[in-house]
XYZ file of C-alpha atoms in Angstrom:
480
model
C 0.000 0.000 0.000
C 1.299 3.509 -0.778
C 2.327 5.480 2.299
C 1.475 9.159 2.626
C 3.314 11.887 4.526
C 2.513 15.548 5.138
C 5.212 18.072 6.013
C 4.606 21.104 8.212
C 7.406 23.682 8.163
C 8.007 26.266 10.871
C 10.688 28.908 11.186
C 12.944 30.398 8.549
C 13.596 29.877 4.847
C 16.473 27.527 5.705
C 13.910 25.162 7.194
C 11.911 25.391 3.968
C 14.892 24.059 2.038
C 15.366 21.283 4.598
C 11.697 20.282 4.318
C 11.965 20.090 0.551
C 15.028 17.872 0.917
C 13.071 15.572 3.238
C 10.122 15.566 0.821
C 12.428 14.692 -2.071
C 13.968 11.788 -0.209
C 10.590 10.442 0.841
C 9.020 10.759 -2.585
C 12.016 9.033 -4.129
C 11.595 6.180 -1.662
C 7.971 5.637 -2.663
C 6.092 7.870 -0.243
C 3.237 10.085 -1.427
C 3.777 13.643 -0.237
C 0.430 15.277 0.523
C -0.538 18.839 1.436
C -3.222 18.044 4.019
C -2.269 16.501 7.341
C -5.732 14.964 7.776
C -5.595 11.332 6.775
C -1.829 11.259 6.210
C -0.064 8.170 7.518
C 2.656 10.375 8.987
C 3.010 14.075 9.762
C 6.553 15.411 9.761
C 6.827 18.698 11.694
C 9.991 20.614 10.866
C 10.374 22.601 14.071
C 12.118 25.865 14.947
C 14.200 26.151 18.098
C 15.560 29.680 17.791
C 13.768 31.660 20.528
C 11.188 30.884 23.193
C 8.190 31.963 21.106
C 9.302 29.735 18.222
C 9.725 26.799 20.589
C 6.182 27.232 21.921
C 4.830 27.428 18.383
C 6.646 24.207 17.505
C 5.231 22.406 20.541
C 1.701 23.640 19.795
C 2.011 22.483 16.167
C 3.190 19.028 17.220
C 0.262 18.707 19.616
C -2.210 19.867 16.977
C -0.803 17.325 14.506
C -2.178 14.546 16.725
C -5.640 15.454 15.428
C -4.637 14.289 11.937
C -4.830 10.656 12.987
C -1.364 9.915 11.626
C 1.942 9.299 13.326
C 3.608 12.542 14.438
C 7.361 12.953 13.984
C 9.410 15.951 15.128
C 12.423 16.988 13.072
C 14.247 20.287 12.662
C 16.051 22.585 15.056
C 13.977 21.976 18.204
C 14.278 18.211 17.738
C 18.021 18.432 17.093
C 18.621 20.825 19.966
C 16.762 18.886 22.671
C 16.525 15.275 21.448
C 15.799 12.932 24.345
C 14.547 15.772 26.535
C 11.915 16.728 23.970
C 10.915 13.086 23.486
C 10.521 12.634 27.240
C 8.494 15.817 27.771
C 6.368 15.410 24.632
C 5.079 11.829 24.524
C 2.464 12.954 21.984
C 5.242 12.824 19.352
C 5.783 9.282 18.066
C 9.430 10.047 17.300
C 11.991 12.830 17.663
C 14.641 12.723 14.935
C 17.880 14.670 14.577
C 19.770 15.864 11.515
C 21.741 12.615 11.324
C 18.456 10.778 10.645
C 17.673 12.760 7.492
C 19.692 10.519 5.172
C 17.549 7.534 6.250
C 14.282 9.392 6.775
C 12.208 6.829 4.839
C 13.497 3.964 6.993
C 12.853 5.966 10.158
C 9.245 6.664 9.159
C 8.800 2.989 8.258
C 9.913 2.172 11.810
C 7.391 4.617 13.229
C 4.510 3.228 11.164
C 5.475 -0.314 12.172
C 5.349 0.673 15.837
C 9.054 0.201 16.429
C 10.280 2.452 19.204
C 12.997 4.922 18.182
C 15.339 6.256 20.840
C 15.884 9.984 20.423
C 19.450 11.220 20.197
C 21.430 12.780 23.022
C 22.140 16.355 21.905
C 25.748 17.434 21.456
C 27.570 20.547 20.351
C 27.714 19.948 16.604
C 30.603 22.372 16.230
C 32.827 19.655 17.666
C 32.048 17.290 14.779
C 34.240 19.182 12.306
C 37.820 20.510 12.368
C 38.442 23.958 13.783
C 40.136 25.033 10.543
C 37.453 25.783 7.901
C 39.555 24.537 4.969
C 39.765 21.064 6.549
C 35.987 20.688 6.756
C 34.881 19.762 3.199
C 36.416 16.282 3.360
C 35.640 15.799 7.041
C 31.939 16.602 6.565
C 31.164 13.336 4.777
C 28.681 11.303 6.782
C 27.666 14.164 9.059
C 24.029 15.166 8.847
C 23.810 18.635 7.315
C 20.358 19.383 5.894
C 20.555 20.735 2.375
C 23.970 19.216 1.643
C 22.841 15.706 0.820
C 23.973 13.577 -2.123
C 21.331 11.728 -4.211
C 20.986 8.081 -3.233
C 18.451 6.872 -5.794
C 17.894 7.199 -9.530
C 15.404 9.770 -10.720
C 15.823 11.917 -7.623
C 13.616 15.012 -7.995
C 16.428 17.508 -8.097
C 18.905 18.887 -10.611
C 20.359 15.568 -11.744
C 23.807 15.639 -13.282
C 25.698 17.752 -10.762
C 28.397 16.311 -8.553
C 26.185 16.047 -5.502
C 23.408 18.371 -4.388
C 20.292 18.457 -2.294
C 17.426 16.098 -2.940
C 14.480 18.362 -3.381
C 10.761 18.301 -3.998
C 9.079 21.704 -4.119
C 6.381 22.190 -1.520
C 5.416 25.656 -2.762
C 4.469 26.588 -6.307
C 5.264 30.297 -5.970
C 7.824 32.130 -8.136
C 10.284 32.604 -5.258
C 12.314 29.774 -3.729
C 15.046 29.616 -1.088
C 18.382 28.134 -2.125
C 20.886 27.081 0.515
C 24.455 28.410 0.299
C 25.841 26.889 3.473
C 24.985 25.504 6.895
C 26.290 26.329 10.338
C 28.065 29.340 11.786
C 31.490 30.044 13.264
C 30.540 33.242 15.065
C 30.159 33.212 18.838
C 27.470 35.798 19.508
C 26.713 35.687 23.228
C 22.933 35.488 22.767
C 22.753 32.852 20.021
C 22.554 29.063 20.403
C 22.267 28.274 16.683
C 25.929 27.257 16.107
C 25.711 24.639 18.852
C 22.942 22.687 17.117
C 23.507 23.693 13.478
C 27.260 23.122 13.704
C 30.327 24.771 12.222
C 30.138 26.680 8.951
C 30.221 24.513 5.806
C 29.708 25.867 2.271
C 28.001 23.940 -0.493
C 30.056 23.534 -3.651
C 29.333 26.166 -6.343
C 28.445 23.491 -8.912
C 25.836 22.022 -6.545
C 24.266 25.428 -5.972
C 24.201 26.217 -9.681
C 22.649 22.844 -10.486
C 19.901 23.418 -7.928
C 19.339 26.915 -9.339
C 18.878 25.478 -12.834
C 16.452 22.872 -11.527
C 14.445 25.507 -9.646
C 14.293 27.684 -12.769
C 12.896 24.702 -14.633
C 10.175 24.479 -11.969
C 9.068 28.042 -12.734
C 11.065 29.826 -10.028
C 11.921 33.414 -10.943
C 13.677 34.630 -7.810
C 16.331 32.765 -5.830
C 16.565 33.640 -2.143
C 20.034 32.613 -1.009
C 19.985 31.454 2.610
C 22.437 30.257 5.237
C 23.341 31.132 8.805
C 25.970 33.554 7.485
C 26.052 34.184 3.736
C 28.953 36.637 3.837
C 31.242 33.773 4.971
C 30.445 31.683 1.896
C 33.541 30.052 0.431
C 35.939 30.534 3.329
C 36.121 26.766 3.836
C 36.595 26.293 0.082
C 39.744 28.410 0.118
C 38.150 31.404 -1.608
C 37.028 34.409 0.428
C 35.561 35.968 -2.729
C 33.536 32.923 -3.749
C 30.192 34.708 -3.279
C 31.271 37.523 -5.591
C 32.007 34.919 -8.280
C 28.850 32.875 -7.683
C 26.287 35.694 -7.799
C 26.771 36.627 -11.487
C 26.624 32.942 -12.423
C 23.312 32.498 -10.596
C 21.893 35.656 -12.161
C 22.768 34.260 -15.595
C 20.715 31.054 -15.118
C 18.024 30.962 -17.803
C 14.611 31.852 -16.391
C 15.923 33.516 -13.223
C 14.968 37.182 -13.013
C 16.410 38.033 -9.612
C 18.888 36.691 -7.078
C 18.585 37.908 -3.493
C 21.094 37.335 -0.693
C 20.001 37.061 2.935
C 21.785 36.784 6.299
C 24.812 39.043 5.834
C 27.131 39.990 8.684
C 28.055 43.717 8.739
C 31.540 42.931 10.080
C 32.208 40.711 7.052
C 30.953 43.044 4.337
C 33.790 43.877 1.955
C 33.938 46.441 -0.860
C 34.107 43.731 -3.525
C 30.862 42.130 -2.277
C 29.085 45.492 -2.059
C 30.225 46.207 -5.616
C 28.878 42.927 -7.017
C 25.579 43.255 -5.174
C 24.980 46.817 -6.358
C 26.170 46.573 -9.978
C 25.394 43.041 -11.245
C 22.255 42.848 -13.407
C 19.821 40.379 -11.905
C 21.297 40.588 -8.393
C 19.044 42.525 -6.042
C 20.591 45.551 -4.397
C 19.185 44.276 -1.136
C 21.196 44.064 2.068
C 19.893 41.886 4.903
C 22.389 43.040 7.523
C 22.429 41.576 11.017
C 23.141 44.727 13.046
C 21.484 43.500 16.310
C 22.320 46.816 18.037
C 24.284 50.013 17.430
C 25.910 50.799 20.777
C 29.586 49.898 20.462
C 30.105 48.866 24.112
C 26.952 46.728 24.141
C 27.879 45.074 20.847
C 31.218 44.062 22.376
C 29.345 42.541 25.302
C 27.287 40.635 22.731
C 30.581 39.379 21.206
C 29.901 41.360 18.054
C 31.545 44.240 16.226
C 30.501 47.631 14.963
C 28.985 50.921 16.063
C 26.572 53.541 14.796
C 29.262 55.313 12.796
C 30.643 52.140 11.246
C 27.186 50.963 10.275
C 26.283 54.332 8.769
C 29.548 54.321 6.795
C 28.637 50.881 5.402
C 25.173 52.094 4.387
C 26.708 55.185 2.781
C 29.058 53.026 0.703
C 26.083 51.009 -0.555
C 23.910 54.022 -1.367
C 26.780 55.837 -3.053
C 26.454 53.255 -5.834
C 22.728 52.466 -5.614
C 20.756 55.144 -3.732
C 17.569 53.056 -3.819
C 19.192 49.917 -2.361
C 17.043 48.060 0.144
C 18.270 47.421 3.691
C 16.684 45.350 6.440
C 17.889 44.244 9.863
C 16.923 42.856 13.251
C 17.733 44.401 16.608
C 17.723 43.019 20.150
C 16.480 45.169 23.022
C 17.134 44.447 26.695
C 20.406 42.523 26.439
C 22.064 42.142 29.857
C 23.755 45.392 30.790
C 21.884 47.529 28.247
C 21.547 51.095 29.535
C 19.244 53.943 28.598
C 22.217 55.481 26.784
C 22.603 52.285 24.740
C 18.948 52.427 23.736
C 19.307 56.092 22.784
C 22.280 55.200 20.595
C 20.270 52.469 18.883
C 17.464 54.945 18.243
C 19.969 57.418 16.791
C 21.231 54.812 14.359
C 17.788 53.704 13.257
C 16.697 57.281 12.591
C 19.836 58.017 10.570
C 19.993 54.620 8.847
C 16.725 54.859 6.844
C 16.185 51.098 6.749
C 13.311 49.532 4.811
C 12.490 46.767 7.303
C 13.424 46.257 10.952
C 12.554 43.418 13.297
C 12.547 44.306 17.009
C 13.084 41.474 19.503
C 13.169 41.530 23.277
C 16.087 39.642 24.793
C 15.446 36.308 26.495
C 17.891 33.768 27.897
C 18.698 30.838 25.615
C 19.959 27.517 26.954
C 23.706 27.073 26.623
C 24.545 30.643 25.633
C 27.065 32.914 27.303
C 24.462 35.641 27.760
C 22.317 33.333 29.892
C 25.091 33.362 32.527
C 25.730 37.121 32.457
C 24.995 39.508 35.277
C 23.132 42.832 35.014
C 19.968 41.198 33.683
C 17.063 43.538 33.014
C 13.596 42.920 34.414
C 11.072 41.602 31.923
C 8.817 44.640 32.349
C 11.745 46.930 31.497
C 12.522 44.906 28.379
C 8.870 44.924 27.337
C 8.635 48.714 27.692
C 11.770 49.215 25.629
C 10.499 46.855 22.932
C 7.157 48.702 22.789
C 8.856 52.093 22.566
C 11.286 51.006 19.874
C 8.547 49.245 17.907
C 6.551 52.480 17.772
C 9.622 54.321 16.501
C 10.344 51.616 13.923
C 6.769 51.666 12.602
C 7.064 55.414 12.070
C 10.500 55.166 10.448
C 9.472 52.399 8.050
C 6.400 54.359 6.974
C 8.601 57.398 6.343
C 11.073 55.320 4.326
C 8.248 53.924 2.189
C 6.971 57.458 1.558
C 10.451 58.430 0.376
C 10.094 55.858 -2.397
C 7.036 57.559 -3.927
C 8.064 58.523 -7.447
C 10.722 55.794 -7.729
C 10.648 53.284 -10.568
C 10.647 49.719 -9.232
C 10.697 46.245 -10.723
C 8.046 44.084 -9.085
C 7.988 40.295 -9.273
C 4.286 39.398 -9.310
C 3.508 36.723 -6.697
C -0.283 36.751 -6.710
C -3.235 38.136 -8.687
C -6.685 38.367 -7.112
C -9.667 39.960 -8.808
C -7.379 41.809 -11.190
C -5.152 43.187 -8.415
C -1.505 42.145 -8.690
C 0.765 41.952 -5.663
C 4.453 41.236 -5.478
C 7.837 42.348 -4.230
C 10.063 45.131 -5.407
C 13.809 44.715 -5.321
C 14.023 46.127 -1.772
C 11.330 43.751 -0.432
C 12.145 40.164 0.503
C 9.324 37.615 0.726
C 7.613 36.969 4.069
C 9.686 39.396 6.166
C 9.310 42.759 4.384
C 6.495 44.779 2.869
C 4.873 44.177 -0.515
C 3.891 46.218 -3.560
C 0.411 46.356 -5.105
C 0.607 47.048 -8.842
C -2.205 48.650 -10.807
C -2.691 48.658 -14.563
C -1.401 45.137 -15.259
C -4.464 43.340 -16.591
C -2.359 41.024 -18.760
C 0.264 40.165 -16.152
C 0.684 36.664 -14.764
C 2.266 35.293 -11.605
C 6.017 35.165 -12.212
C 6.105 38.220 -14.483
C 8.381 41.126 -13.616
C 6.600 44.469 -14.004
C 8.280 47.850 -14.085
C 6.146 50.379 -12.230
C 6.290 53.814 -10.657
C 5.494 54.085 -6.943
C 2.413 56.235 -6.376
C 1.616 55.652 -2.714
C 2.419 53.812 0.485
C 0.700 52.242 3.457
C 3.140 51.558 6.267
C 5.989 49.615 4.656
C 3.781 48.545 1.732
C 3.781 50.350 -1.616
C 1.284 51.017 -4.384
C 2.707 51.382 -7.883
C 1.314 51.952 -11.386
C 2.692 49.762 -14.141
C 4.532 51.564 -16.909
C 3.436 50.649 -20.459
C 5.215 47.892 -22.366
C 7.586 46.964 -19.553
C 6.297 43.569 -18.460
C 9.045 40.905 -18.552
C 7.109 37.650 -18.888
C 8.207 34.426 -17.326
C 10.521 32.382 -19.525
C 10.986 28.679 -18.863
C 14.463 27.762 -17.699
């Protein structure tokens, strides 16, 4: 009898890639991948374990999956991070699987359906699995579970066959934008972040694997590639080429059918003039900078084990806008880190006002298991953190609305993602999917999803834009 499995993905775009790898493996092994959890033999929940709110959402989703009537299996970051502890505290899950189980995911689900008890893994610091020196990692990474770095193990795998390795993949979304993984893991030691401990040390995918996946995605109707990793600006350092991203971006932009390549997860301290130049001058590469500032007070950033300051960050933004004044910039900031003073908050506000960012996420600090910050003194009370978050959020909402108003009169290229009752909506170059605003385009009766429309911005609503299509400037979708 055919077996069916539904996948539920939580968290970031990196998890989306991982889910599509799992779906590709399962489909290749004879499973039927279904959209609806109801009636599925198994429900695979790809969890997020980044912050407390994401953990709660993952737990709630696992509990809700019990209503499907199928076996419930937890995978992803929460499952990897907590392993046996999660299995013990959440008996509603029939199995808790770590990254090392991904290569044999079909066998593991067979075990679950057969009622065989699987013992969850004991979590470990995955940074210790690879050499300290990045250039020694490519060979040493064989056999270590790294989602998105898998090698096909069966004929007819639903991915870009022909490359020397690559991720098994089965698209779970039919939209014109798709995430594409550059690397996994992170070598930075930010005091507040636990991700490196359960995602492991930084490992780049080979350029030929990435290009092969890009070609396959283009053949599936994808028009925009969203490059994801824990730290995209480090791409290639373990391959012996610190300028590998600068070389890869033009190659990706040249893939037939791809209209736009967007890079996410950039570290300000690792931005170099050559990368800024490629991202602002290469046709088909979005002048979009997803920069992880986290704060702007120099002393507090040092306490976070990070680098930078208001002036350094403003200099970086000036270097970008000197080439492309309309470049898009987004970031996240943390409020209430241990030891943060009113002066630190004022400095952060000064930067945000001067920085003119297009999108800003504001997060209140919370302790994370196993991080240095969790052991620090000078912790702020939760009510103090909440007040600072509320105050900064109000400021950010005002600043983002002002920045959107500044774009009125600009000419933008909008990738159409949906059309409803003749109204087209999509993303301009400065707007990433899911996390930023969107653009509603008028006057495009003949446009289709996947088309790129050139339009002039006529209005704004918060961070969202309204734009009127210019005549004869629709770039239709072309099959890859």
